[in-house]
Coordinates of C-alpha atoms in Angstrom, one line a residue:
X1 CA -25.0 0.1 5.7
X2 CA -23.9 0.2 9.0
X3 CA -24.5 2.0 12.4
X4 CA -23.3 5.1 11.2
X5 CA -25.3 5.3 7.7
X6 CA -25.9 4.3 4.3
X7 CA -22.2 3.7 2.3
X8 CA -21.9 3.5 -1.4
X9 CA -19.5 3.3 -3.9
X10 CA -18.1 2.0 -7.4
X11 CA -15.1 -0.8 -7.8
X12 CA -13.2 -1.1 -10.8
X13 CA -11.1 -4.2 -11.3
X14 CA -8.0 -4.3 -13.7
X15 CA -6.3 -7.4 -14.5
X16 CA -3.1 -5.9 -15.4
X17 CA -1.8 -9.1 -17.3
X18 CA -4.9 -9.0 -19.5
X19 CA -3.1 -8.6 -23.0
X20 CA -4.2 -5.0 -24.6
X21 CA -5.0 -3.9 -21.3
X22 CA -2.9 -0.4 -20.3
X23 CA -2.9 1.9 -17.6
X24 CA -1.4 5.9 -18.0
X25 CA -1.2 9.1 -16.7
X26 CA -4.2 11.4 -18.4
X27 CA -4.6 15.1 -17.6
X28 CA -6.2 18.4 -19.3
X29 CA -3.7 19.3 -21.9
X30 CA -1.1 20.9 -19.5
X31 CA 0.1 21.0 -16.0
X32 CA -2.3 23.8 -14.8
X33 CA -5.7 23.2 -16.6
X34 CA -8.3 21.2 -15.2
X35 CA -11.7 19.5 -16.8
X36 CA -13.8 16.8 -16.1
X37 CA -12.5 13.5 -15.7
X38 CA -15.1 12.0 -18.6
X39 CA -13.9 14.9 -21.0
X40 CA -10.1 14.0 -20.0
X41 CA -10.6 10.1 -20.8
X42 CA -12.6 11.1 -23.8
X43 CA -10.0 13.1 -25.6
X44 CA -7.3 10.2 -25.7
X45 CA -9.9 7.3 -26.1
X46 CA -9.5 5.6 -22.7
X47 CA -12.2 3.3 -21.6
X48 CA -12.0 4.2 -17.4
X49 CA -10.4 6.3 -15.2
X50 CA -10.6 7.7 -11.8
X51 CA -9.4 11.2 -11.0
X52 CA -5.9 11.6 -9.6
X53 CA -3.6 13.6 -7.5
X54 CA -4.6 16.8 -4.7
X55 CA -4.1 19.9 -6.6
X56 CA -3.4 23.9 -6.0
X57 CA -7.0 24.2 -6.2
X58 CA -8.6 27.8 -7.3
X59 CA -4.8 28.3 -7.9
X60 CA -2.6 27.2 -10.9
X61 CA -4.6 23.7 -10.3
X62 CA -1.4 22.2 -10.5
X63 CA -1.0 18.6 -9.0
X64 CA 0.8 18.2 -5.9
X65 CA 2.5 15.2 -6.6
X66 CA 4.5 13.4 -9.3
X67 CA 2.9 13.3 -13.0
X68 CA 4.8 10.5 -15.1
X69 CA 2.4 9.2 -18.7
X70 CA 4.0 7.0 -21.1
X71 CA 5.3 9.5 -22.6
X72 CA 7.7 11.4 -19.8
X73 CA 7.8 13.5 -17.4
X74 CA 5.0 15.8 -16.6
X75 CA 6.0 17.6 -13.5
X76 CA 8.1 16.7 -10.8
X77 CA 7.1 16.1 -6.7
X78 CA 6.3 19.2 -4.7
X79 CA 8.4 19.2 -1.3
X80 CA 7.3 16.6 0.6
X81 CA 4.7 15.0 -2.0
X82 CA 6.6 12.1 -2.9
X83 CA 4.4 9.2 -2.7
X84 CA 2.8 8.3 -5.8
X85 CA 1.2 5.0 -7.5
X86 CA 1.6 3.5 -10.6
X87 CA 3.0 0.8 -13.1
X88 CA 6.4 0.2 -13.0
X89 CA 8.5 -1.4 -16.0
X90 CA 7.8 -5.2 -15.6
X91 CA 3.8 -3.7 -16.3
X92 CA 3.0 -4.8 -12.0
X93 CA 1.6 -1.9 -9.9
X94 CA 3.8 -0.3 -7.7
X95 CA 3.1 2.0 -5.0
X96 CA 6.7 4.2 -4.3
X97 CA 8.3 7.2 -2.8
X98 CA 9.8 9.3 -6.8
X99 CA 12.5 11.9 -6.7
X100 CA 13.1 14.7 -9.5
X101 CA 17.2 14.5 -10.3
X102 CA 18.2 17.3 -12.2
X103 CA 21.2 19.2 -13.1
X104 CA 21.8 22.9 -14.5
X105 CA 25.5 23.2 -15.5
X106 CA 26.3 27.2 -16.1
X107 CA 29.4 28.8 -17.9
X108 CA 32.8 27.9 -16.7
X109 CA 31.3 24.7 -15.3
X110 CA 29.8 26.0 -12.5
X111 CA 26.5 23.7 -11.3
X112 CA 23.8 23.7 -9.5
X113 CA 20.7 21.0 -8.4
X114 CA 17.7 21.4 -10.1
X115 CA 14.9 20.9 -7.6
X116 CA 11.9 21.5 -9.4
X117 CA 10.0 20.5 -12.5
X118 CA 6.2 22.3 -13.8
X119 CA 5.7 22.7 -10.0
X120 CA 3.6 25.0 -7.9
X121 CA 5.9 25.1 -5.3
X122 CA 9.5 25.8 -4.5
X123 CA 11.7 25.6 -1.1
X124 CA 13.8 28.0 0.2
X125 CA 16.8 28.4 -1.9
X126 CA 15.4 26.2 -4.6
X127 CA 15.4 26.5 -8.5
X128 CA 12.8 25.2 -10.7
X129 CA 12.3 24.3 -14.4
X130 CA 9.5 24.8 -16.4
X131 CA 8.2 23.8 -20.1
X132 CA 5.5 24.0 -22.5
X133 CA 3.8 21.6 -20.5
X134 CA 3.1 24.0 -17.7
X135 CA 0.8 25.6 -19.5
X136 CA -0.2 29.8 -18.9
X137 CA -0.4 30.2 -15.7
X138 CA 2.0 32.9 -13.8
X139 CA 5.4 30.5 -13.1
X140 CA 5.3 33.1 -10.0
X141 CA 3.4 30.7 -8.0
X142 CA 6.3 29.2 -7.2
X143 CA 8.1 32.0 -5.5
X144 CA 5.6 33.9 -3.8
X145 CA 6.1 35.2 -0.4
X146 CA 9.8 35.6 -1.3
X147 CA 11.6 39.1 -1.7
X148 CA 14.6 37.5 -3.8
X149 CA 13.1 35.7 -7.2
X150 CA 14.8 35.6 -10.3
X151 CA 13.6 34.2 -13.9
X152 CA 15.7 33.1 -16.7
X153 CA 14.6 32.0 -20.3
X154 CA 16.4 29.1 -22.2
X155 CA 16.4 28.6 -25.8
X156 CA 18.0 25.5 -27.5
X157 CA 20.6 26.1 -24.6
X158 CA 21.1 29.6 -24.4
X159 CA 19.8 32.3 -22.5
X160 CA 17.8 34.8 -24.2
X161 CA 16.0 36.3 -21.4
X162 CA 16.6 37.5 -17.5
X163 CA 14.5 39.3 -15.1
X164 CA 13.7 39.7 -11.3
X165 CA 9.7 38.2 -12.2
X166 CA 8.8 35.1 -13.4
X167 CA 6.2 35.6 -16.2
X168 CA 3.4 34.0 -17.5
X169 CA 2.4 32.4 -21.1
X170 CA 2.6 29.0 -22.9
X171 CA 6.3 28.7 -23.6
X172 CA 8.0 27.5 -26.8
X173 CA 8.4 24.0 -26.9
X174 CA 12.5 24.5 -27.3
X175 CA 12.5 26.9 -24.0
X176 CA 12.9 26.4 -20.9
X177 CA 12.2 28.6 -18.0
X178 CA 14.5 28.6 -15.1
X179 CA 13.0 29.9 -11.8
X180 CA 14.7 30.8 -8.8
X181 CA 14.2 31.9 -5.1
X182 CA 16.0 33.1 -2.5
X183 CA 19.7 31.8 -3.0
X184 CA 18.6 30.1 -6.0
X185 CA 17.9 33.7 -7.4
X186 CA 21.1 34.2 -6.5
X187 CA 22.8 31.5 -8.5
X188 CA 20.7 32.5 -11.7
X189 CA 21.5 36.2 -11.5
X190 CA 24.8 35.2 -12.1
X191 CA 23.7 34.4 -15.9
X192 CA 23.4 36.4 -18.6
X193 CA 22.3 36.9 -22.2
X194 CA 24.0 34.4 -24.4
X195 CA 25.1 32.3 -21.8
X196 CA 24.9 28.8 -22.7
X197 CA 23.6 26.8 -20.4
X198 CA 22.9 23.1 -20.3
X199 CA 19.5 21.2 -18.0
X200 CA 18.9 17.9 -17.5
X201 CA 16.4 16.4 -15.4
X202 CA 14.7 12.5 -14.9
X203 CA 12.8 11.1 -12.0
X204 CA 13.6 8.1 -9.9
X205 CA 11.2 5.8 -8.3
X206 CA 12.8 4.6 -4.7
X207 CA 11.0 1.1 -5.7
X208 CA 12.5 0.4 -9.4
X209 CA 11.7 2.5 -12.6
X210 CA 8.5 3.2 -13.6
X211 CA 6.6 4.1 -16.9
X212 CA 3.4 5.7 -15.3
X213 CA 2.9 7.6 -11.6
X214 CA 0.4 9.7 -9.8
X215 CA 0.7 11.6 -7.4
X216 CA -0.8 10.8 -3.9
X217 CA -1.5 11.0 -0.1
X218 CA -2.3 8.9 2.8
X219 CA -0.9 5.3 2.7
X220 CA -4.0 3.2 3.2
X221 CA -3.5 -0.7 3.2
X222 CA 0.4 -1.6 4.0
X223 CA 1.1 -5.3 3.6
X224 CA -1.9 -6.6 3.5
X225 CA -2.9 -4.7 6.6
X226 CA -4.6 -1.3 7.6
X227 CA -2.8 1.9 8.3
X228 CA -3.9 3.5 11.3
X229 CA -4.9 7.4 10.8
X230 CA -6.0 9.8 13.5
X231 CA -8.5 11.6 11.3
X232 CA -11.8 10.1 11.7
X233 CA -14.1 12.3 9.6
X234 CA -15.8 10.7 6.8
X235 CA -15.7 12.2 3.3
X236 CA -16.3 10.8 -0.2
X237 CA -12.9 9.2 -1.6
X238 CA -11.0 7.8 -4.4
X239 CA -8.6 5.2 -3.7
X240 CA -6.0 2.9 -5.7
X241 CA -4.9 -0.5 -4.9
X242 CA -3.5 -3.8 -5.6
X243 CA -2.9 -7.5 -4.9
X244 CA 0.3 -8.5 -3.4
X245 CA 1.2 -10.5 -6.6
X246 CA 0.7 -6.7 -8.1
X247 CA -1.0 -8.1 -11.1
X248 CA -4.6 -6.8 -9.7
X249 CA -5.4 -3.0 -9.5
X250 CA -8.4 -2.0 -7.8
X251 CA -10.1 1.5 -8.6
X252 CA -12.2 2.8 -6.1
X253 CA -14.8 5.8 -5.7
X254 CA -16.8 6.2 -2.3
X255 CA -19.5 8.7 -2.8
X256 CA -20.0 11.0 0.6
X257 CA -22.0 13.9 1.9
X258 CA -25.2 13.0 0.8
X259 CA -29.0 11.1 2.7
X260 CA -28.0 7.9 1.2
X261 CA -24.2 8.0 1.3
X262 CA -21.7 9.2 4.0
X263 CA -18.5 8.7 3.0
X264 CA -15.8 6.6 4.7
X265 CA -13.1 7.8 6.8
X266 CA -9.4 6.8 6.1
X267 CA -9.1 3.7 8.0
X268 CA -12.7 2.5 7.0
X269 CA -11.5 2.6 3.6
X270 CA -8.6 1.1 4.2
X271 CA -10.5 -1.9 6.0
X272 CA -12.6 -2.0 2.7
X273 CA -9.6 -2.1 0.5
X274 CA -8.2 -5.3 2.2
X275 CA -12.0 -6.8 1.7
X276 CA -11.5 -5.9 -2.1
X277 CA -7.9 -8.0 -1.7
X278 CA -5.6 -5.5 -1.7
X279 CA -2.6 -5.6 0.0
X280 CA -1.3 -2.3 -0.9
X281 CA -3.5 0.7 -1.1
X282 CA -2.7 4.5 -1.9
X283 CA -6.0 7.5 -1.1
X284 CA -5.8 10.0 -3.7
X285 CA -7.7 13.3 -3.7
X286 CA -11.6 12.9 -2.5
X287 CA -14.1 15.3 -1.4
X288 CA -16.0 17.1 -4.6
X289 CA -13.2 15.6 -6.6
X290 CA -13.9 11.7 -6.7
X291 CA -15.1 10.8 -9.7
X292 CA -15.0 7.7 -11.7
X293 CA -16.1 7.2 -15.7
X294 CA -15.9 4.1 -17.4
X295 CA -17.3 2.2 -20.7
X296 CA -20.3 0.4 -20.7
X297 CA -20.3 -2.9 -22.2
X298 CA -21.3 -2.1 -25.7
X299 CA -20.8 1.6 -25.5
X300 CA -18.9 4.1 -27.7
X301 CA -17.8 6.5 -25.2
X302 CA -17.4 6.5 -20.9
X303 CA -19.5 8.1 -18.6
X304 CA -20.0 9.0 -14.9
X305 CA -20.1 5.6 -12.7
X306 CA -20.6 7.5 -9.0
X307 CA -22.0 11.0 -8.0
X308 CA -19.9 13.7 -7.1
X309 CA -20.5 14.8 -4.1
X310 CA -20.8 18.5 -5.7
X311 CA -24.0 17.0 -7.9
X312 CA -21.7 17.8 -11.0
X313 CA -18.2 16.7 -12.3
X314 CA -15.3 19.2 -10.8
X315 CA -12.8 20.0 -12.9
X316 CA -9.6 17.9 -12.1
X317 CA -6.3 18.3 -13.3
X318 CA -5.5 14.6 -13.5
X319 CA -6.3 11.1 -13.6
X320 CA -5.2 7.2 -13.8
X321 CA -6.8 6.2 -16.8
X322 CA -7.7 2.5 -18.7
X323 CA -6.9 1.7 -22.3
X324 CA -7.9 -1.2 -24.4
X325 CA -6.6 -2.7 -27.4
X326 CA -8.3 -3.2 -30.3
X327 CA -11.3 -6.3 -30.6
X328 CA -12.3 -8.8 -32.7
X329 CA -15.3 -7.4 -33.5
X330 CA -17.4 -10.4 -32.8
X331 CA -20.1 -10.2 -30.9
X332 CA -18.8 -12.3 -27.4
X333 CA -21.3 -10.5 -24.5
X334 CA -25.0 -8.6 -24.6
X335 CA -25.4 -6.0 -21.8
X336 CA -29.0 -5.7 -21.1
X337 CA -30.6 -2.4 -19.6
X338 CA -34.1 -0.4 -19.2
X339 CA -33.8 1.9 -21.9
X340 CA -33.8 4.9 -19.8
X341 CA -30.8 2.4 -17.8
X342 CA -29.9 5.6 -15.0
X343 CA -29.0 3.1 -11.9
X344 CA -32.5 3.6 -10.6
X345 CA -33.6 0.1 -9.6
X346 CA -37.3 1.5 -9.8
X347 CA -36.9 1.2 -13.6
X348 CA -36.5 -2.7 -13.4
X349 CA -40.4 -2.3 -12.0
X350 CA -43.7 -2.2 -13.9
X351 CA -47.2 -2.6 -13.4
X352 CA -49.4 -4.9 -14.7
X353 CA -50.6 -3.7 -18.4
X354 CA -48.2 -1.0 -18.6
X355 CA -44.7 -1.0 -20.7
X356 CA -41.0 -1.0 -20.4
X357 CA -38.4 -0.4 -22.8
X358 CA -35.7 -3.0 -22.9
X359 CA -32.0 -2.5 -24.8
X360 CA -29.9 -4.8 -25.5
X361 CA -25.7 -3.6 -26.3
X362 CA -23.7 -6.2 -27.8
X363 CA -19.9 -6.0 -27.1
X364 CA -16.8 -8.2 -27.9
X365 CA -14.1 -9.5 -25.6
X366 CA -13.2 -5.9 -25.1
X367 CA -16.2 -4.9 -24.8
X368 CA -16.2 -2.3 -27.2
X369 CA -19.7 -2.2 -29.3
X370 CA -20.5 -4.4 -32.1
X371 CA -23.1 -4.1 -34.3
X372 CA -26.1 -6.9 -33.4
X373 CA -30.0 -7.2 -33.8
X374 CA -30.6 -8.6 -30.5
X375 CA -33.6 -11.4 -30.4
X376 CA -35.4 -11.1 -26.5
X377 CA -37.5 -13.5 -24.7
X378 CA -39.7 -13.1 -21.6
X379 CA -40.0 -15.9 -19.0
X380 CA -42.4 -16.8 -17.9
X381 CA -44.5 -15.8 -20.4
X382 CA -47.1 -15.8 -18.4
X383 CA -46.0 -12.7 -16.7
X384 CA -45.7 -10.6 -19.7
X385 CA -44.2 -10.5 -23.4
X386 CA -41.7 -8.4 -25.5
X387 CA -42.1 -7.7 -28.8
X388 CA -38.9 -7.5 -31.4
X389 CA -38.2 -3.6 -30.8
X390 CA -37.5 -4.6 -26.8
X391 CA -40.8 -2.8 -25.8
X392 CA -41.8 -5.3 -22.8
X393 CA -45.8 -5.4 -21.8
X394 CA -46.9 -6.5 -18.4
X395 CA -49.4 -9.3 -17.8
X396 CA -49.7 -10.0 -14.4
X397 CA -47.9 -9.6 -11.0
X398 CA -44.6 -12.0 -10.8
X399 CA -40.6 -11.9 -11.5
X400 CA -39.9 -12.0 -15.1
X401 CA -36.3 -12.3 -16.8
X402 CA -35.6 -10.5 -19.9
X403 CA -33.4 -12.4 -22.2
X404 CA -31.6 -10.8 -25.0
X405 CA -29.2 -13.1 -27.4
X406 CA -27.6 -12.5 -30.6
X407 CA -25.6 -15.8 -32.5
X408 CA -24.0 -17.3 -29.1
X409 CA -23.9 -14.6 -26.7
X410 CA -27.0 -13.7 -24.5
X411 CA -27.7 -11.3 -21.7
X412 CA -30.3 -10.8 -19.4
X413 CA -32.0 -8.7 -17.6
X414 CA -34.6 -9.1 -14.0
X415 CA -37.8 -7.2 -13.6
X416 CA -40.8 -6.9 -10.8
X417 CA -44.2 -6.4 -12.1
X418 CA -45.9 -4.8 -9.2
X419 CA -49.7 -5.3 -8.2
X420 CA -52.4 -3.5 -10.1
X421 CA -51.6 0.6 -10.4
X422 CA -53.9 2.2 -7.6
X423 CA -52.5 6.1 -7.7
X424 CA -50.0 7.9 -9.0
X425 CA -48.8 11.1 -8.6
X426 CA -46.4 13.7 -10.9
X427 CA -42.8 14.4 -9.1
X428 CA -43.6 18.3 -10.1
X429 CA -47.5 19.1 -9.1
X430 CA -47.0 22.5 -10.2
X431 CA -44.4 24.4 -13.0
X432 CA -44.1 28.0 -12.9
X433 CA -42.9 28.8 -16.1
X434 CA -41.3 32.8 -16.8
X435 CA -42.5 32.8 -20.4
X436 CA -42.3 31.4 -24.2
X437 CA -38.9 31.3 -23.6
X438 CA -39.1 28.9 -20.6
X439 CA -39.8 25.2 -20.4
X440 CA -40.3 22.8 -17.1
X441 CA -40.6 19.0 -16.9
X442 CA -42.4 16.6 -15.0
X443 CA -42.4 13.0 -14.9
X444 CA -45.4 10.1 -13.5
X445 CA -44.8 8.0 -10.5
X446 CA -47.2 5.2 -9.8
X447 CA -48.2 2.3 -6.7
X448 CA -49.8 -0.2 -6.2
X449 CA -51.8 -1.4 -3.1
X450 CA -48.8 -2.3 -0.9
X451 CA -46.9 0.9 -1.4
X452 CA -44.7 0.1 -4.2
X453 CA -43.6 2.3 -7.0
X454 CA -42.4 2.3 -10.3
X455 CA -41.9 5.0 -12.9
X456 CA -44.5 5.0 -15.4
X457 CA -43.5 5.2 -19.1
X458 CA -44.9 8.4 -21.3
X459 CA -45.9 6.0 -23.8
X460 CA -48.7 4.5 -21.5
X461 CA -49.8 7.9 -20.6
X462 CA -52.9 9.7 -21.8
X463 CA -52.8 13.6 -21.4
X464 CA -55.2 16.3 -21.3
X465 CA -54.7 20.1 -21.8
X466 CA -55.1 23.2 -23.6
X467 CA -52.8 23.0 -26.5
X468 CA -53.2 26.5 -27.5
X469 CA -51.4 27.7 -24.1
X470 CA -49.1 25.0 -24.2
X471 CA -46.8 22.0 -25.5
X472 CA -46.1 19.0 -23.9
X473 CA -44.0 16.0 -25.4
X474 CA -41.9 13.3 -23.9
X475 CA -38.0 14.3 -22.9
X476 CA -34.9 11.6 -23.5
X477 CA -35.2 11.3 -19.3
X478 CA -38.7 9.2 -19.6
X479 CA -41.1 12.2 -18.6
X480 CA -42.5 15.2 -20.3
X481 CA -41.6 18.3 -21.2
X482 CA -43.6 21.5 -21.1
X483 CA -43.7 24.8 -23.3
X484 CA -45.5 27.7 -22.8
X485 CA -46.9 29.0 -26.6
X486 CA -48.3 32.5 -24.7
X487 CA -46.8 35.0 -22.2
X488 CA -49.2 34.7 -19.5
X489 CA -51.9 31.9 -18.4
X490 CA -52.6 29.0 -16.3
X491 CA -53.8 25.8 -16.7
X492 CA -54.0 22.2 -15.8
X493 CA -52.3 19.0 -17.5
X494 CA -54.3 15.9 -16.2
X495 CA -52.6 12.4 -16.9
X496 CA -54.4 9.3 -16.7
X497 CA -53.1 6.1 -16.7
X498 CA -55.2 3.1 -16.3
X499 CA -58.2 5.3 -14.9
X500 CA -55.9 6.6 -12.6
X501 CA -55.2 10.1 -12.6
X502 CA -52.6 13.1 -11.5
X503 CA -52.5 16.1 -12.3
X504 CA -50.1 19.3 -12.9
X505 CA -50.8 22.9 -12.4
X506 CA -48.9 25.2 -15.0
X507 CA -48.4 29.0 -14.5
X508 CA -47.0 31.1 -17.6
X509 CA -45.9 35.0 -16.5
X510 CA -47.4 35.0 -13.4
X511 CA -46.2 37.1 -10.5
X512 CA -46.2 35.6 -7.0
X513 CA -46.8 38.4 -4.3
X514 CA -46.9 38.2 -0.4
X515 CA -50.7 38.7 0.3
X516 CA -49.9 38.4 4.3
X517 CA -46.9 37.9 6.6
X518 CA -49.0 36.2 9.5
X519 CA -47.4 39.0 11.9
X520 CA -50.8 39.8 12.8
X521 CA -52.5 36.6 12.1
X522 CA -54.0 36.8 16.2
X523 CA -55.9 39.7 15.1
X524 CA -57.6 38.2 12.1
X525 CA -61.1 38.5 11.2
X526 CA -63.4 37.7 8.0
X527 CA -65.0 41.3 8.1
X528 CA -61.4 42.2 8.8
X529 CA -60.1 40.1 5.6
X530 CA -63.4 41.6 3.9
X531 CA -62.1 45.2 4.3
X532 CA -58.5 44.7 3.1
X533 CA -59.0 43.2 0.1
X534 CA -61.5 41.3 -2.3
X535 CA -63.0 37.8 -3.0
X536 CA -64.2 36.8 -7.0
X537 CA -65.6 34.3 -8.4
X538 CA -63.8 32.0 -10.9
X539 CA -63.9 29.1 -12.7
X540 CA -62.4 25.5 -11.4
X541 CA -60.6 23.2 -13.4
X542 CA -63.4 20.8 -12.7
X543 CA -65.8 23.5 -13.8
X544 CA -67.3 24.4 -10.8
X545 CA -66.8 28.1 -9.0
X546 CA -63.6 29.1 -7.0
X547 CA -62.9 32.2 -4.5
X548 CA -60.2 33.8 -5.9
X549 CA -58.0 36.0 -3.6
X550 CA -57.2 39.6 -4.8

């Protein structure tokens, strides 16, 4: 926190001389498809990531920049997008300006530069290959705006197709479209039908050779030291850096535009980039777009570290993503975590005689998941106890570490049990529910006599309601969910905990209507109200009689 607001954000540290340890290029499948960063790092088994390059946004979605994997070439650098990040061939990061080199020779030896490669955009007087890779987007994007345009198809090195509009549709893995504008329409019109014709094409790193780049922006952290940037305004970000040795990469997401997070502006980000040691540092695309996944110790699969600014995962075209090799399979680390283990720190309170669920995930060196029956222990045990299944009763108020071990490795776990439960209320204190087809949730929220809350667990909860107008059963997010079983009713769910009690009002099919607009409310009168509309008697929760507006 500082003057200006709450920051927060997610650091991920990769030792890049870590044996089994890998960094590459990850995308969607092609050069103009986009998906969430978890479903990207999913797909080819990575174990974290960070979204990538800017992109042609509700466009092709192309990447701006350079996209090199392990494997080659994905696109080439739009004009004037050549800075890009990555690992170079030694395996040290390596932050560079990369150059597409290509070459299209043409009957008779005629030649001509080939500027472009699965890009979005084209000079003047450029030409532009693209592949398979490209995906099915329109190649037109390149040469819009221009009069002059010119398409020709390549097939294991001859032409088989030429026309004034570039067209759209995955191409064949053996073609390769050739794309032209202005007086690189020119040059292509010169081909025809059976021509052969002969592409070649690399990329070159001004900085050495490299095996894997992204594309990227602003320079942030140059020589140890912070760039200086005239925009000020602060905005979630994703950043890549690393140590001067090169050996260290830093992976960083700053949430932004949210109550508890602002965002950082260029230079503040910077600043905290040199905190983190870098002494090189790269911003790649931000806003809606940071995201950052990783693995859990102990986990199968990654999942989403920070929050999107956009409350969900934006699709993305590209990433930097983390592989690990192979384990031992022996149980070296145990990650302990509420079993509802969201980041909320209110889950790591309880109140005295109530319950929390405690997991244990056992992991080895890689910290990939190996199978473990965890042992736990309380202390003090005085402050409460935990039974084998990890379900942990409190005792009294007091600090209490959870301690989960299996053969050598252990892990542990702090929690706060809070003073005696005085109130509690529901986080929904009313559902309005369309019909059978409809269900709501709620969940319990207790404190004690200084103020202080905690979650309270459905299995300490005692319910009350009409079970022939409604269900209600716990939910996987540790409250309760709620089905209506007829088309039109309302009721009351009370919850008591502990003798204290909440309660939730439940409406099934029932219309809300605008009884008054207070336009007039000067002019009210009770024989006025009396006149206009009608009073009945009706019958309280508590059982007592309510006036019921008509």
């Amino acid at each position: 926190m500082d003057s200006a607001g709450f920051m927060r954000g997610d650091v991920l540290t990769a030792e890049l001389s870590i044996e089994g340890l890998s960094v590459d290029y990850v995308d969607a499948g092609d050069v103009t498809s986009a998906r969430a960063l978890e479903e990207q790092l999913e797909d080819v088994g990575a174990v974290a990531g960070v979204n990538g390059d800017f992109f042609d946004i509700n466009n092709s979605n192309s990447s701006l920049g350079v996209g090199l994997s392990r494997d080659g070439l994905v696109k080439g650098p739009n004009p004037g997008r050549h800075r890009a990040v990555g690992i170079d061939t030694e395996g040290l990061a390596q932050l560079t300006r990369m150059y597409l080199e290509g070459r299209i020779v043409m009957p008779g030896g005629r030649t001509a530069p080939l500027s472009g490669y699965n890009q979005n955009s084209l000079a003047t007087g450029q030409i532009g290959a693209y592949t398979t890779l490209w995906g099915d987007y329109s190649r037109d994007r390149a040469t819009m705006g221009v009069t002059r345009k010119r398409e020709v198809l390549v097939t294991d090195g001859v032409v088989t197709s030429v026309s004034d509009e570039p067209g759209a549709g995955v191409l064949a893995e053996n073609t390769i479209a050739l794309v032209g504008r202005e007086s690189g329409a020119e040059t292509l019109a010169a081909l025809t039908v059976g021509d052969e014709v002969d592409v070649t094409y690399g990329i070159r790193g001004e900085s050495g050779e490299m095996e894997v780049a992204i594309g990227g922006n602003q320079e942030l952290v140059r020589d140890g030291a912070v760039v200086e940037h005239s925009d000020e305004t602060v905005h979630p970000r994703t950043a890549v850096g690393f140590t001067e040795d090169r050996s260290t990469m830093f992976l960083v997401t700053i949430d932004g535009r949210m109550a508890d997070s602002r965002g950082m502006s260029l230079e503040e980000l910077g600043a905290f980039m040199v905190e983190l040691g870098a002494h090189t540092a790269l911003n790649l695309d931000g806003g809606g777009s940071s995201t950052m996944a990783a693995r859990d110790p102990g986990e199968t699969g990654v999942e989403l570290e920070n929050e999107p600014s956009d409350g969900y995962q934006r699709s993305v075209p590209n990433g930097l993503a983390l592989f690990a090799a192979e384990g031992s399979g022996r149980v070296t680390g145990m990650r302990v975590v509420t079993e509802d283990d969201d980041q909320d720190e209110d889950l790591l309170r309880v109140f005295p005689g109530l319950t929390r669920d405690i997991e244990a995930f056992a992991h080895d060196e890689t910290y990939a998941p190996v199978e473990a029956e965890p042992r736990y222990r309380a202390t003090p045990a005085a402050v409460g106890k935990i039974d084998r299944a990890g379900t942990f009763t409190a005792r009294r108020s007091g600090d209490v570490t959870i301690t989960a071990s299996s053969r050598s490795a252990t892990g542990e776990i702090d929690l706060v049990v809070l003073g005696d439960l005085t109130r509690m209320r529901a986080t929904r204190e009313s559902i309005s529910l369309a019909g059978v087809e409809d269900a709501g949730s709620f969940g319990l929220v207790g404190f004690d006599g200084d103020g202080f809350q905690a979650p309270i667990d459905p299995a300490d909860v005692e319910l009350e309601y009409d079970p022939s107008l409604i269900s209600v059963e716990p939910d996987q997010a540790g409250g309760f969910i709620v089905r209506p079983l007829v088309d039109s009713t309302g009721t009351v769910i009370t919850a008591t905990v502990g003798g204290v009690v909440a309660h939730v009002a439940v409406s099934v099919g029932l219309e809300s209507r605008v009884v008054a607009d207070f336009a007039d409310a000067s002019d009210w009168s009770w024989s006025g109200a009396r006149s206009t509309g009608s009073l009945e008697p009706t019958t309280g929760r508590d059982g007592g009689t309510a006036l019921q507006i008509n």
